[in-house]
Each structure stands twice: as structure tokens, then as C-alpha cells.
Short mmCIF file of C-alpha atoms and ligand atoms in Angstrom, two decimals:
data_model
loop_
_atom_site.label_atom_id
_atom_site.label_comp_id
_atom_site.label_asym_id
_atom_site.label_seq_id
_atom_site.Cartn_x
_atom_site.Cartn_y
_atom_site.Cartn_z
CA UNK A 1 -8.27 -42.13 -42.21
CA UNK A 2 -7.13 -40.28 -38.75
CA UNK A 3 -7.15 -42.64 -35.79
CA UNK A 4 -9.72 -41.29 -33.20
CA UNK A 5 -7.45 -41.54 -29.82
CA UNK A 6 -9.51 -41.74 -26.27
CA UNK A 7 -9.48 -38.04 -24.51
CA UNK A 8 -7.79 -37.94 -21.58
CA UNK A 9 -8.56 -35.56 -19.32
CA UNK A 10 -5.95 -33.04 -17.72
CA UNK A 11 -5.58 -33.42 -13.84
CA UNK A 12 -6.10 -29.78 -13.45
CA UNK A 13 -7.18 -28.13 -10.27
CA UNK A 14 -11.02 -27.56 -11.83
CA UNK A 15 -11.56 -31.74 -11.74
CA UNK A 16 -9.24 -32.50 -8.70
CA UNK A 17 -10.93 -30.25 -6.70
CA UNK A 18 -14.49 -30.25 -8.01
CA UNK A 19 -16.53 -32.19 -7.13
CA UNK A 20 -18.89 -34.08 -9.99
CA UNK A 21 -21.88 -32.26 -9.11
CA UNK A 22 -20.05 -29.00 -9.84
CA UNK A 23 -19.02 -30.39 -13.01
CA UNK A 24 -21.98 -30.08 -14.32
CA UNK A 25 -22.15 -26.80 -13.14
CA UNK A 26 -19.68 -25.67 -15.06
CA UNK A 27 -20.84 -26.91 -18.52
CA UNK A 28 -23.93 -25.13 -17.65
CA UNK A 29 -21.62 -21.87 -17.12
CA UNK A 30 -20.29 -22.53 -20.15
CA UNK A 31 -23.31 -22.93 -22.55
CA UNK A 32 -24.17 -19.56 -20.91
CA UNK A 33 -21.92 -17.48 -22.56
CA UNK A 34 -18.43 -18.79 -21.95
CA UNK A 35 -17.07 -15.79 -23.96
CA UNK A 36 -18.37 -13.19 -21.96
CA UNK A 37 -17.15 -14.46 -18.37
CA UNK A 38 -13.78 -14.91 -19.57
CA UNK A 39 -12.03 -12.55 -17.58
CA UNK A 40 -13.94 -13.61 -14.91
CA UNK A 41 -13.55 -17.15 -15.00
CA UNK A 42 -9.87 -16.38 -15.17
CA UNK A 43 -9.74 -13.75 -11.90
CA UNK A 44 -7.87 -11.84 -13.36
CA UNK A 45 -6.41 -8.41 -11.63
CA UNK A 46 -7.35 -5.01 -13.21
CA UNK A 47 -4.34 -3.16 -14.60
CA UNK A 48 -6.09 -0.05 -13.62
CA UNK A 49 -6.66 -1.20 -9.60
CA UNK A 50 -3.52 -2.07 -9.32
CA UNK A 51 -1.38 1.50 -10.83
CA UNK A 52 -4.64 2.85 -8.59
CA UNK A 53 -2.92 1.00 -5.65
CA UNK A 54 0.56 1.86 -6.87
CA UNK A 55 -0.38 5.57 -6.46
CA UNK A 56 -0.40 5.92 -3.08
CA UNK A 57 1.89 7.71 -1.36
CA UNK A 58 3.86 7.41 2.00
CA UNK A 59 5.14 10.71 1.85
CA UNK A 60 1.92 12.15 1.09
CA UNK A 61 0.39 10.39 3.66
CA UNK A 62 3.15 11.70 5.87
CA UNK A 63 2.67 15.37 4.79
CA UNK A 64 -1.07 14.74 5.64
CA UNK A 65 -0.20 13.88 8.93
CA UNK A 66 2.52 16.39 9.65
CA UNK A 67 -0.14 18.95 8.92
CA UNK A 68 -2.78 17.64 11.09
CA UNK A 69 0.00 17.34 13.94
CA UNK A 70 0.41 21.15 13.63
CA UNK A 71 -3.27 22.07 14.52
CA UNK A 72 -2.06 20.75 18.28
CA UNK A 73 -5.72 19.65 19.25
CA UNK A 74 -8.47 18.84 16.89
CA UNK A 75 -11.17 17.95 20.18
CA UNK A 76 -14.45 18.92 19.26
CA UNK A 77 -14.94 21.21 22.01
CA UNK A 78 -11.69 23.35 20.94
CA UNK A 79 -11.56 26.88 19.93
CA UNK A 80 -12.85 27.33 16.42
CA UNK A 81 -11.52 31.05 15.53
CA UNK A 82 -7.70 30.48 15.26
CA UNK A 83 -6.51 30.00 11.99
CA UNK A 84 -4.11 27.35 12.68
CA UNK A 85 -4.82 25.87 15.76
CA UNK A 86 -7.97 23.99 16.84
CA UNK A 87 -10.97 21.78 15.37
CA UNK A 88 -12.08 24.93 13.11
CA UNK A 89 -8.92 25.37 11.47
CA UNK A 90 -8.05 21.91 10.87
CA UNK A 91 -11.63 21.43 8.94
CA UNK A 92 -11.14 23.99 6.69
CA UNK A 93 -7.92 23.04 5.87
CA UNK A 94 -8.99 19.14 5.28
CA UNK A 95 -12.28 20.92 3.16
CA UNK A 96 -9.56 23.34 0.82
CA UNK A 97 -7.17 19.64 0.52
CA UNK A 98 -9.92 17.98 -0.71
CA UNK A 99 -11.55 20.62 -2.78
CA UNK A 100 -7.83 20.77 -4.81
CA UNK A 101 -7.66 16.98 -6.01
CA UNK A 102 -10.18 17.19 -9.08
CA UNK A 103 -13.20 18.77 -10.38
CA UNK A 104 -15.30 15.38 -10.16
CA UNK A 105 -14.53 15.69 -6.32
CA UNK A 106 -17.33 17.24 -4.40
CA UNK A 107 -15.93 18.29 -1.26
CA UNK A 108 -18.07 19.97 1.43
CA UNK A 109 -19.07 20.35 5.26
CA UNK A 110 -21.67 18.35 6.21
CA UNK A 111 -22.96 19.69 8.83
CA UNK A 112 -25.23 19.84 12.32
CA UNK A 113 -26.27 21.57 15.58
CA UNK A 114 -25.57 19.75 18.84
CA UNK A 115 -26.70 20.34 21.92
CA UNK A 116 -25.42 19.03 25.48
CA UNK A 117 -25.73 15.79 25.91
CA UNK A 118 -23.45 13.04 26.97
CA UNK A 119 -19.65 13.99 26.23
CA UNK A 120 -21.10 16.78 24.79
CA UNK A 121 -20.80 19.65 27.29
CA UNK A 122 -22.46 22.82 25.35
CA UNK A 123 -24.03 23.42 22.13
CA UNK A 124 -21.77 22.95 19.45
CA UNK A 125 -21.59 22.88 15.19
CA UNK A 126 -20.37 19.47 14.14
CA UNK A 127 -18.93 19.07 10.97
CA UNK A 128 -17.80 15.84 8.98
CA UNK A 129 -15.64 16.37 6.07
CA UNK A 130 -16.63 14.80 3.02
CA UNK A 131 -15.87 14.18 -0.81
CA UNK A 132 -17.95 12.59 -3.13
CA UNK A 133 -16.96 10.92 -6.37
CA UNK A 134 -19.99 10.37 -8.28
CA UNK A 135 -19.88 6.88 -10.09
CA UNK A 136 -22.86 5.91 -12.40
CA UNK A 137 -25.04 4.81 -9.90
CA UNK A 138 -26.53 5.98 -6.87
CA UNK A 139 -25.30 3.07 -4.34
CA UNK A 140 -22.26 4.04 -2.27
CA UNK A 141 -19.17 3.03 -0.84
CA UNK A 142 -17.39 4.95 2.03
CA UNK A 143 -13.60 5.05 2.70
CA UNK A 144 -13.33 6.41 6.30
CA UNK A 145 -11.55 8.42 9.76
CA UNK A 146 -12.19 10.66 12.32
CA UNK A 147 -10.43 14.06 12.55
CA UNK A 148 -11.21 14.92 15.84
CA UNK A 149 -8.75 13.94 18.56
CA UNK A 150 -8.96 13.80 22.43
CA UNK A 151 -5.99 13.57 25.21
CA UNK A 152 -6.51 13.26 28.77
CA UNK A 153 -4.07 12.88 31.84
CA UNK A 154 -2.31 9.41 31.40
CA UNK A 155 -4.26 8.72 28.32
CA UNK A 156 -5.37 5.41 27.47
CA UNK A 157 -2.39 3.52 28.95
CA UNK A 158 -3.79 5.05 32.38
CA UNK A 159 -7.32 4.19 31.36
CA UNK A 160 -6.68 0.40 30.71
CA UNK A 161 -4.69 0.04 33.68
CA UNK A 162 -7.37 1.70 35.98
CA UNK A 163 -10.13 -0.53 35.01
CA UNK A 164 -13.58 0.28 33.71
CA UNK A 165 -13.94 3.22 35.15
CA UNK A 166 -15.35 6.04 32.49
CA UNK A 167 -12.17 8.60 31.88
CA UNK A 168 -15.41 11.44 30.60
CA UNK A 169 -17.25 11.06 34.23
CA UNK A 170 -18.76 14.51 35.38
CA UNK A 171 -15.92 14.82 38.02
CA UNK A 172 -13.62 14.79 34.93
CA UNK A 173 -15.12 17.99 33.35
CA UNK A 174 -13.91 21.02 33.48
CA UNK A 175 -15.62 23.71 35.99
CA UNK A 176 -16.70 25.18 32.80
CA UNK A 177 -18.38 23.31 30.66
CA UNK A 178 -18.68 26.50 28.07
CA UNK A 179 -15.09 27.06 28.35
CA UNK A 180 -13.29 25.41 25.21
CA UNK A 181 -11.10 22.37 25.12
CA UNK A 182 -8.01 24.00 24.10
CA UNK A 183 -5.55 21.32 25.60
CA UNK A 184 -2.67 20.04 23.55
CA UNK A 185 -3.86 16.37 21.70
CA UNK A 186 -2.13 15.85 18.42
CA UNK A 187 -3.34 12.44 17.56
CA UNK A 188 -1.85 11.68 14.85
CA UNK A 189 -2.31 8.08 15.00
CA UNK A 190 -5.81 8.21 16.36
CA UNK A 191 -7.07 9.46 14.38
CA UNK A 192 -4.77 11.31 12.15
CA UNK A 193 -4.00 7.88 10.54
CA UNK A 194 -7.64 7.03 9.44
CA UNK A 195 -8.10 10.68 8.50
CA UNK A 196 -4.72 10.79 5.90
CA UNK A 197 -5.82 7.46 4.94
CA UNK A 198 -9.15 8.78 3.51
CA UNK A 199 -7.30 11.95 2.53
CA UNK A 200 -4.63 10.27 0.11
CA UNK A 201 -7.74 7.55 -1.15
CA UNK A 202 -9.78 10.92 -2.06
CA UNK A 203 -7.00 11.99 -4.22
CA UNK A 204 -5.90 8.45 -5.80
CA UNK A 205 -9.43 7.63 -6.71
CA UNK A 206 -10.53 11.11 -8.06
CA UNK A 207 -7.29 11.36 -10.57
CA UNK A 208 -7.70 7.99 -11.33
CA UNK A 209 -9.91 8.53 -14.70
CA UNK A 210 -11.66 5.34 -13.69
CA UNK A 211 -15.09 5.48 -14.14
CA UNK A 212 -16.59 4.09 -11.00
CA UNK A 213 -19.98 1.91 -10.93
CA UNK A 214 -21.03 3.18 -7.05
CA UNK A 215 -20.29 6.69 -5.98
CA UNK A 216 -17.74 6.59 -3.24
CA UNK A 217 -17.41 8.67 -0.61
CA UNK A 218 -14.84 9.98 1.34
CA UNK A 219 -15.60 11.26 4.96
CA UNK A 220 -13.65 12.06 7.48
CA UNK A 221 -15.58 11.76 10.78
CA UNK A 222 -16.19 14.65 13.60
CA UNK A 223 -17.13 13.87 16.84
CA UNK A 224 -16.26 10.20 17.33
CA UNK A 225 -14.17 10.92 20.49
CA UNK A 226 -17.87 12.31 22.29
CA UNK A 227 -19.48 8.76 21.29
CA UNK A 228 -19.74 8.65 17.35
CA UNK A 229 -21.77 11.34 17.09
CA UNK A 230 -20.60 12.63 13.77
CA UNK A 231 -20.94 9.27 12.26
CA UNK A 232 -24.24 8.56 14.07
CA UNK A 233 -25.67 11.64 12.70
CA UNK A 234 -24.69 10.87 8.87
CA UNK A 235 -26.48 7.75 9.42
CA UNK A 236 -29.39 8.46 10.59
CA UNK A 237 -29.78 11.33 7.98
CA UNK A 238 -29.02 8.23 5.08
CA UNK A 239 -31.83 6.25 6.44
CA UNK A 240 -34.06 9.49 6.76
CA UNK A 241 -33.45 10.33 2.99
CA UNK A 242 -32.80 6.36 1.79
CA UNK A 243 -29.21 7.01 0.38
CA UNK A 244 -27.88 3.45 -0.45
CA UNK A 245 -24.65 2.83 2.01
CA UNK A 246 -23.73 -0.14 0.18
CA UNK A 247 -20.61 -0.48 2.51
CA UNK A 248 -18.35 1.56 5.25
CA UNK A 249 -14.60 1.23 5.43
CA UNK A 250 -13.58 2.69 8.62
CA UNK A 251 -10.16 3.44 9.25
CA UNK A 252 -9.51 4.33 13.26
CA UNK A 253 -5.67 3.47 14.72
CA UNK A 254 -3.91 2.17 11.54
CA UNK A 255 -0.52 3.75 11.67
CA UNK A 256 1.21 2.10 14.11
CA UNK A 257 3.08 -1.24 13.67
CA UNK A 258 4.51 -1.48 17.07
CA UNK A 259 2.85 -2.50 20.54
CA UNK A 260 3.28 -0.90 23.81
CA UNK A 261 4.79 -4.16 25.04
CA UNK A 262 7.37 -4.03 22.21
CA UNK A 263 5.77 -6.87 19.68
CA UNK A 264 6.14 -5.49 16.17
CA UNK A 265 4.18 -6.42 13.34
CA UNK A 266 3.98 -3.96 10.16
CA UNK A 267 2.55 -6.39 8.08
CA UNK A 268 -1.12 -7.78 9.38
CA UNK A 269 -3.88 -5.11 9.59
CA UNK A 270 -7.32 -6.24 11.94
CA UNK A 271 -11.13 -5.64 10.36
CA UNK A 272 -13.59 -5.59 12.95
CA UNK A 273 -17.39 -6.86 12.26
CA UNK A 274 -20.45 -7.60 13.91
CA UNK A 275 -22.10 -10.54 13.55
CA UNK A 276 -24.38 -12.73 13.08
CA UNK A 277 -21.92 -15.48 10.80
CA UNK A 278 -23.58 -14.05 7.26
CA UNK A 279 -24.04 -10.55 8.67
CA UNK A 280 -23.67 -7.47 5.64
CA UNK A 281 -20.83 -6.62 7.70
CA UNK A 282 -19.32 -9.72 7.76
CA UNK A 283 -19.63 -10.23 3.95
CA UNK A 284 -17.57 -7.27 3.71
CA UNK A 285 -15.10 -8.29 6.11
CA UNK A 286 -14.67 -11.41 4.04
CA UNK A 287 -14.56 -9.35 0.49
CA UNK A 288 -11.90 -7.53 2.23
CA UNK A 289 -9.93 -10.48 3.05
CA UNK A 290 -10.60 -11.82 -0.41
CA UNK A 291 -9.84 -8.59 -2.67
CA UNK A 292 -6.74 -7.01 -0.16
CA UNK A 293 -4.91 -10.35 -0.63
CA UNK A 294 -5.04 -10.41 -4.36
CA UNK A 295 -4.11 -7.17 -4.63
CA UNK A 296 -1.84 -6.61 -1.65
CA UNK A 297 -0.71 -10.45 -1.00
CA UNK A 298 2.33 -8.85 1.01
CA UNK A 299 -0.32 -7.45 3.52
CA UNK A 300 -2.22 -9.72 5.22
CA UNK A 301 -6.06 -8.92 6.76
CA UNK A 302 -7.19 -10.77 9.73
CA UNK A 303 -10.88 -10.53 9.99
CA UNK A 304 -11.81 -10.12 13.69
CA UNK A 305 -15.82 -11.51 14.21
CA UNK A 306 -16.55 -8.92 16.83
CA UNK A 307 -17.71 -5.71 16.37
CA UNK A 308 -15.13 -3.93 17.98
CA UNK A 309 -11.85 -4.25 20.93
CA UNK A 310 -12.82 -4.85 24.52
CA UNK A 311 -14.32 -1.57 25.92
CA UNK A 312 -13.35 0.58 22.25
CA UNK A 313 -15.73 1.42 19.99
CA UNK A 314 -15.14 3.27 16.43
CA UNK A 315 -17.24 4.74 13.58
CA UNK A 316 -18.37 1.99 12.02
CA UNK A 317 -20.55 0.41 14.79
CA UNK A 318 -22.64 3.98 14.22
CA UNK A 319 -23.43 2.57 10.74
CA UNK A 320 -24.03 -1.11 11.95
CA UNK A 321 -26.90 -0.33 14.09
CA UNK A 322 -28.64 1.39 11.66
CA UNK A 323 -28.28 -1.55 8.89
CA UNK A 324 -25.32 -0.21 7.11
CA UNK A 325 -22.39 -3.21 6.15
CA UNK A 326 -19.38 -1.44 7.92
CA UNK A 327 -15.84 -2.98 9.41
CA UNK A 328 -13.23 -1.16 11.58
CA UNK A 329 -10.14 -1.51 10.42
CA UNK A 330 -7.31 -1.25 13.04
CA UNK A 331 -3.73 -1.79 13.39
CA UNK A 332 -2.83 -5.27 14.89
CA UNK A 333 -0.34 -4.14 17.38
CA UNK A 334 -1.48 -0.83 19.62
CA UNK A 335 0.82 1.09 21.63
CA UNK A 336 -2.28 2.54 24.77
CA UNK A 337 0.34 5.15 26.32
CA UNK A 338 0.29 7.06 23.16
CA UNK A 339 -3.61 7.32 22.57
CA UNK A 340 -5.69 9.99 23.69
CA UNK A 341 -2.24 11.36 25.14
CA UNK A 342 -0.22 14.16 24.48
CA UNK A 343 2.20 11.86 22.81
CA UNK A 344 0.22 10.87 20.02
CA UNK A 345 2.70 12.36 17.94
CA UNK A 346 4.39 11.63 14.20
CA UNK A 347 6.91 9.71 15.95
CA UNK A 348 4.49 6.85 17.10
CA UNK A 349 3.97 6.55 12.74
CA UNK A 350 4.69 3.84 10.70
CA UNK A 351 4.30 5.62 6.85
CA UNK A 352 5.19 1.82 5.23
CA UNK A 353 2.85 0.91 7.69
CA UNK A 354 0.55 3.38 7.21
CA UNK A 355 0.67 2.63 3.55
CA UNK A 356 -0.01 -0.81 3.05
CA UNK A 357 -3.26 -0.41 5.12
CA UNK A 358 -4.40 2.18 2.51
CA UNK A 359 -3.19 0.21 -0.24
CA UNK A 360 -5.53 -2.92 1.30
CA UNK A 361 -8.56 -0.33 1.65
CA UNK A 362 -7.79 1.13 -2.08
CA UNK A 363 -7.99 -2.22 -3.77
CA UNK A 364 -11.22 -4.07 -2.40
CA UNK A 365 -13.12 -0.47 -2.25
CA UNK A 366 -12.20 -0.11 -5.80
CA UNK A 367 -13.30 -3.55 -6.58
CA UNK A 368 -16.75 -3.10 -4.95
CA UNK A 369 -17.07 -0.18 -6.49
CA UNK A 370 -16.75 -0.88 -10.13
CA UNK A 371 -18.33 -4.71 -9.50
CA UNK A 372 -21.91 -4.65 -9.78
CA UNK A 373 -23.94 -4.72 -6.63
CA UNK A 374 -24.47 -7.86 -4.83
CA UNK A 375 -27.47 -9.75 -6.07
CA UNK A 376 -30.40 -10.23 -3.52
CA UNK A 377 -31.42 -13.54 -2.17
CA UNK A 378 -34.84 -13.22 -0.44
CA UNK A 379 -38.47 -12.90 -1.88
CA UNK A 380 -40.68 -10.17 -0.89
CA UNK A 381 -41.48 -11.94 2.22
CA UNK A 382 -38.40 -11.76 3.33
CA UNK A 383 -37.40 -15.38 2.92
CA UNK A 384 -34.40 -16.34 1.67
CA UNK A 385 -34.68 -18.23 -2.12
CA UNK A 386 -33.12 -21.64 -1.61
CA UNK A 387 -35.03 -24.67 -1.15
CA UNK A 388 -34.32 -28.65 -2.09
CA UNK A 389 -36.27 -29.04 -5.05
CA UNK A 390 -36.37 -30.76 -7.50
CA UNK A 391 -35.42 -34.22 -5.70
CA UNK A 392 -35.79 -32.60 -1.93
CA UNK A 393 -32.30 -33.40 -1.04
CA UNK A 394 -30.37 -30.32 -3.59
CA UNK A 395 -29.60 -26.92 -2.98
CA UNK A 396 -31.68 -25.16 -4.96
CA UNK A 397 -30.48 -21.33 -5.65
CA UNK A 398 -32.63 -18.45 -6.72
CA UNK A 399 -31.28 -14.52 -7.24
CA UNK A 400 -32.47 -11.11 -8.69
CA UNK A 401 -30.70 -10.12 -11.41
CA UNK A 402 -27.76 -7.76 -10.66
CA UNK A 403 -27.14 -5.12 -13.46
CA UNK A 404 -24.03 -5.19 -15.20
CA UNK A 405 -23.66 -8.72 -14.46
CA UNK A 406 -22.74 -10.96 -16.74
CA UNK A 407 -21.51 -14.58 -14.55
CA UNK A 408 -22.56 -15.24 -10.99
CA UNK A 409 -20.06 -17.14 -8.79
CA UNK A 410 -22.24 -18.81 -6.31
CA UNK A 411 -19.76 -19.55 -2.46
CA UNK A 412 -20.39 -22.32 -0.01
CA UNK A 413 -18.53 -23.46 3.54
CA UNK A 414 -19.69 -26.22 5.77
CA UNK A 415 -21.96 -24.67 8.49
CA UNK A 416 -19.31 -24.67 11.40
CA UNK A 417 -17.00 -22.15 10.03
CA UNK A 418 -16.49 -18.54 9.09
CA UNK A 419 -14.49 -18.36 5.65
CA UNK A 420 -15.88 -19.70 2.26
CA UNK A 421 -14.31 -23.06 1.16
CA UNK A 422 -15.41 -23.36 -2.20
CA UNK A 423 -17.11 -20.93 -5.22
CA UNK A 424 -17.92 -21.75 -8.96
CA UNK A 425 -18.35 -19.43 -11.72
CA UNK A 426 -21.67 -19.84 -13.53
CA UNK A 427 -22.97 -17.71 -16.44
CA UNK A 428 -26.10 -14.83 -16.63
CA UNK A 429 -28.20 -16.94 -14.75
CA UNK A 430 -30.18 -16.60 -11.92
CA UNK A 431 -30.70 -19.59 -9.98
CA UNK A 432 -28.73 -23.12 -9.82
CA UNK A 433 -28.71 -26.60 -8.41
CA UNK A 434 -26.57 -28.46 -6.86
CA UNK A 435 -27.53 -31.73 -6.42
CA UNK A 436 -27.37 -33.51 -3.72
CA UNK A 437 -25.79 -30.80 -1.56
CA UNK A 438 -27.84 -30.81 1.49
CA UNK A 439 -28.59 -27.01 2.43
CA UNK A 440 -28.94 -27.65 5.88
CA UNK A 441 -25.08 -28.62 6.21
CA UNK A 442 -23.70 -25.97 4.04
CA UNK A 443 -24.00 -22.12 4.32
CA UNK A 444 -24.57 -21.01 0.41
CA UNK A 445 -24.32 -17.49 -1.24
CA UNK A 446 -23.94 -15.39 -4.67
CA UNK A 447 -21.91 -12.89 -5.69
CA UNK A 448 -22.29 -10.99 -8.81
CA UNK A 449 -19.58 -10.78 -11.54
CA UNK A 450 -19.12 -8.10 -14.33
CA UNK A 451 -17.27 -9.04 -17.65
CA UNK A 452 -13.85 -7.37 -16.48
CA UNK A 453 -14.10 -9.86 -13.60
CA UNK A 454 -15.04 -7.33 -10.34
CA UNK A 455 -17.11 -9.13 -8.23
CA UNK A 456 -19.91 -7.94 -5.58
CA UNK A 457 -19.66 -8.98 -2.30
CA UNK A 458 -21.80 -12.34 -0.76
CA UNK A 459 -25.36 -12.14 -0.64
CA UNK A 460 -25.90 -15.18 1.81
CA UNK A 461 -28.72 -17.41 2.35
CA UNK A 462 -30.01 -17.05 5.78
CA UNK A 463 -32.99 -18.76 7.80
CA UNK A 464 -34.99 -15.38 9.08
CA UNK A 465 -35.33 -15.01 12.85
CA UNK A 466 -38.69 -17.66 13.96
CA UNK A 467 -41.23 -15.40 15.92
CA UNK A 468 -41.78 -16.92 19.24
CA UNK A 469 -45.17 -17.28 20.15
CA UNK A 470 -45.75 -18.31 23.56
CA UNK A 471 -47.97 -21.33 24.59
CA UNK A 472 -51.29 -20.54 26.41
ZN1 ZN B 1 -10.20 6.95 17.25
#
């Protein structure tokens, strides 16, 4: 007869740092379908994100950027008949790149009339650049630059240290606002950098044989430097014809790892986003953080809760205000004299740099892509799913399906605070208690989780705006 000896249970990390309400949790999760969440469970990375990441190229990225340098201005209002020189030929040439990476890529202009208004001082024919990889759904993420440059007298050295004044004031036009902008402005950092960036990730991810759950797309901007107006346009012509902009990766000023004041740092990269705390944007921000340090753990991303730098503004805050989840991503140490200046030039570029910021974009957009999409948390009033029931005092979790979900990993942080503290895998469910977990002192969310382990970014519980009514 064997002698039955007490279990003793391991002090792993699961019961040191779990607390016993999540304990339960977790047999739940694994009555579920333990089998299937595996990979999940185990967070695994996937061999075929990181040779994706592996891919990229500095020299690429530097022949990119080399090539853009030699149309000598890229402004929106330059000369669009020369060849090689000017904002016609450098969109053609950015169209024919992206045209050559693959047969799944579908590169074209997209295109619109302008007419004066603002920075914009005669009619002109904007187009973006873009490249579509079509995944097997509709939803899409977009990797992101602008290809349109600017340089004025002193550039933006001479703009910071004059004060607020706007450098694009009337009495800064030319006499003749038909005549073209034909001025030397290279910009190679801003933004050749973004632009390359989106390039070389249009070429990675197209030869990649993966096959992708969202499309992605790859754009590279026009117009930015006369207010965002190639971005705004794209986005207002998504919400006209409902095209799903799951999320926006904007890439503006990444090349650079050293500061105007001398202060080096090559291995930090910034990603602005608007609030409020539990903002898309922010969840993407946050997925960012997450995803680039698994991947990239020798490139760290500091999430900046703002939507932009003082007085700057970039791509991605076109998308924000109409509803899109976007971030600006932008080196963490800027050197002004060189922006919007005639020496924004290949010599202000960090390729290692350069690199590493693509290799951080590559790996969460990848993720997002092939995870499925993020689960939603509110009813068809609008309010979010989470109440205290059953004994009034748990949290209470309710989510819609996500397809191609097999585990949910539900997040929570203490209310004062910006990063998630704590998440636990559960299986194909969709909802969860935790008892005893007061929802008013914890901000609580789900992410979705496919059987390779890819995971959605946060849907969050939030309390809905209160309509004020005022007292007669
Ligand atoms: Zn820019």
C-alpha cells in the first residue's frame, strides 16, 4: 500500500503573487479549456514576429533616406514636373518602391483637391502614399510618416527661441502665393525618418508570408507640414465610408538619438497619447509599451499621456479627433536647429537608432494584427458591463465575444495610476467575478487572446460622461 504524502504547494510566482480570489480564477480558466490557452498562458513570443523583427534593415532604411534626401524639398507647395526634384517626384518614386515589395501589396495614390486655405496658399493635388496588406478581416492597423518636408529661415531652433509667434503668418508668404515652394528642405529626419520607417515595415510585413488577422496599412502622410491635412483628409473619408481604423502608429522625428543641447540617448523612444486615463489611444500606448518590450527589451518605450510636445502637433492627433486610437511616436532627444531647416540632412541620422524604433513599431503592430480584436465592454446603451453582483461588493465582468479568441486575460490597476498592475488569464468565457474587488477602487479591462498567444489591446471599463442638467 503507497503512503498518501500531504501536497505541498510550490511557492511559485502564480500563488505569491495572486491573490486568493484570483485563485479561483484560475481553476475556472482551467476547467475552460486549459489545453487550448496554453501558449497563451505561457506568453510565449512568436518565432515568426520575431525573424519579422530581425528583418529590418539599417541599411535599407538608410538607402530610403539617402533617396528621399536627393529630392532636395518634398514641401507640398513644390514644383511637381521635375523628375527628380520636388514633392511630385518623390511620390512617384515612394508609389514604384512600394509597388516592387510583393504582389499582396496594394500600393496606390490616394488622393484629393485642395483649395486655399490656411497654410495652404493655392489649389493644390494632395497625395498620401499608401500600401495595403490585406489580412482576413476588414479591421485595420496603420504603420505611419509624412513625406512632405518644410524649411524656413532659422528653422525650428529660431522658432522656439522666438516664442509663440506663428513662423506661416501672412507676412511670411511669399509675394506669390501661386509661385511654387521650390526652396531647398531635405528633411530627412522630419520626416524622412517616419516615412523610411513605414517604407522598410511595408516591405518586412508583405514578404513575411504571415498571414495577418487585420489588414495593415502603410501610409505615408502628405501635407502634415500645412496642418495635417493629408492625414485629416484620410480620416474623415474612413468615417464617411466606416472603414475600421482599429489603431494608428505614427512615426514623426524618430531618427535622431542626440539633443541639440548634446544629451544622447539612442535607446528610449517617446509615444504620445491623448487622454482621458482609459482613452483607445491610451490602450494602445500601453500595448505598445507591453508588446515593444517583449520583443525589443533592449529598447525601451516611454509612454507620454499627452497628446502631443508643447506647441507640435503630428499625424496622429488628425485621427484622434475623429475617434481613431492613434500615438505619435517620437525620438526622446530632438536636436530644433536641424528641423524644418536646411540642415535636416543624413548627417543628423541615427540608422541603429532609426532601427530599433522600427523594430518596436514592427513587433506590437504585428501582434495587434494577428491577435484578435479587442473585445467590447459596453451594452447597447452605451454603458459599460461591470457591476457588483452577486454579493454587491465584486467586480462583476461582462464582454462580447471576440472571434478567434480562445482565453481572455482580464487587467486591473488601482484607480490613481496609469500602467496595469496585475492581469489573469481566463478561458473562452465572457464575463468573470472577482470577489470582493471593489470596482470603484480599481480600473478593470479585457483583452482578447488567440491560441498562439497574440493578444488584443485593453477594452476598459469606463463610467460614461453624466449629462448635466441644470436646476430650475
Ligand atoms: Zn514632422
Amino acid at each position: 500500500m503507497m503512503m498518501r504524502r500531504p501536497v505541498r504547494l510550490k511557492p511559485d510566482a502564480t500563488y505569491v503573487c495572486v491573490s486568493a480570489f484570483a485563485k479561483v480564477l484560475v481553476f475556472a480558466a482551467v476547467a475552460s479549456g486549459f489545453s487550448r490557452i496554453t501558449a497563451a498562458q505561457q506568453n510565449e513570443l512568436d518565432p515568426r514576429i520575431v525573424k519579422l523583427v530581425s528583418s529590418i534593415s539599417e541599411e535599407r532604411l538608410g538607402a530610403v533616406l539617402k533617396k528621399l534626401e536627393s529630392f532636395e524639398t518634398r514641401n507640398t507647395l513644390s514644383s511637381t514636373d521635375p523628375t527628380t526634384r520636388g514633392v511630385g517626384a518623390a511620390r512617384q518614386w515612394i508609389l514604384d518602391e512600394m509597388k516592387r515589395f510583393s504582389p499582396k501589396l496594394q500600393a496606390s495614390f490616394d488622393t484629393y483637391q485642395v483649395t486655399p486655405q490656411g497654410r495652404i496658399t493655392r489649389p493644390v493635388e494632395l497625395r498620401n502614399v499608401m500600401a495595403i496588406l490585406p489580412g482576413r478581416s476588414p479591421r485595420r492597423v496603420y504603420i505611419s510618416g509624412h513625406y512632405d518636408t518644410v524649411a524656413r529661415p532659422g528653422g525650428q531652433g529660431a522658432t522656439n527661441a522666438s516664442g509663440p509667434a506663428d513662423p506661416d503668418a501672412p507676412a511670411a508668404r511669399p509675394a506669390d502665393p501661386n509661385a511654387p515652394l521650390d526652396n531647398l528642405a531635405p528633411g530627412v529626419n522630419d520626416d524622412g525618418s517616419g516615412t523610411a520607417l513605414t517604407i522598410e515595415l511595408a516591405r518586412v510585413f508583405s514578404q513575411s508570408g504571415i498571414d495577418f488577422d487585420a489588414t495593415l496599412v502603410f501610409m505615408c502622410h502628405a501635407g502634415e507640414e500645412q496642418g495635417l491635412v493629408g492625414a485629416r483628409l484620410h480620416a474623415q473619408k474612413a468615417v464617411a465610408e466606416k472603414i475600421p481604423i482599429e489603431a494608428v502608429f505614427n512615426n514623426d522625428i524618430v531618427g535622431n538619438d542626440k539633443g541639440g543641447n548634446g544629451i544622447i540617448d539612442g535607446a528610449t523612444i517617446r509615444v504620445y497619447s491623448e487622454g482621458p486615463e482609459d482613452s483607445p489611444s491610451r490602450s494602445l500606448a500601453r500595448f505598445i509599451q507591453r508588446w515593444g518590450a517583449r520583443y525589443v527589451p533592449s529598447h525601451r518605450v516611454r509612454p507620454m499621456s499627452r497628446a502631443d510636445r508643447f506647441g507640435r502637433g503630428g499625424d496622429h492627433s488628425a485621427y484622434n479627433q475623429l475617434g481613431f486610437a492613434a500615438v505619435g511616436f517620437r525620438e526622446s532627444r530632438e536636436n530644433f536647429t536641424r528641423q524644418h531647416d536646411v540642415r535636416d540632412t543624413f548627417e543628423g541620422i541615427s540608422l541603429p537608432y532609426l532601427a530599433q524604433n522600427a523594430r518596436v513599431n514592427a513587433a506590437s503592430a504585428a501582434t495587434l494584427a494577428l491577435a484578435p480584436p479587442p473585445p467590447g465592454v459596453v451594452n447597447d446603451r452605451g454603458q459599460p458591463m461591470i457591476s457588483r453582483a452577486p454579493s454587491g461588493y465584486d467586480a462583476n465582468l461582462r464582454w462580447n465575444p471576440s472571434s478567434g479568441a480562445v482565453a481572455y486575460r482580464i487587467f486591473w490597476r488601482e484607480a490613481w495610476g496609469l500602467d496595469w498592475q496585475h492581469d489573469l488569464l481566463v478561458g473562452n468565457v465572457t464575463s468573470a467575478v472577482l470577489p470582493n474587488m471593489q470596482i470603484d477602487d480599481f480600473v478593470l479591462g479585457v483583452a482578447a487572446v488567440d491560441a498562439a498567444g497574440h493578444e488584443s489591446f485593453v477594452s476598459a471599463y469606463v463610467a460614461p460622461a453624466r449629462a448635466t442638467v441644470p436646476i430650475r
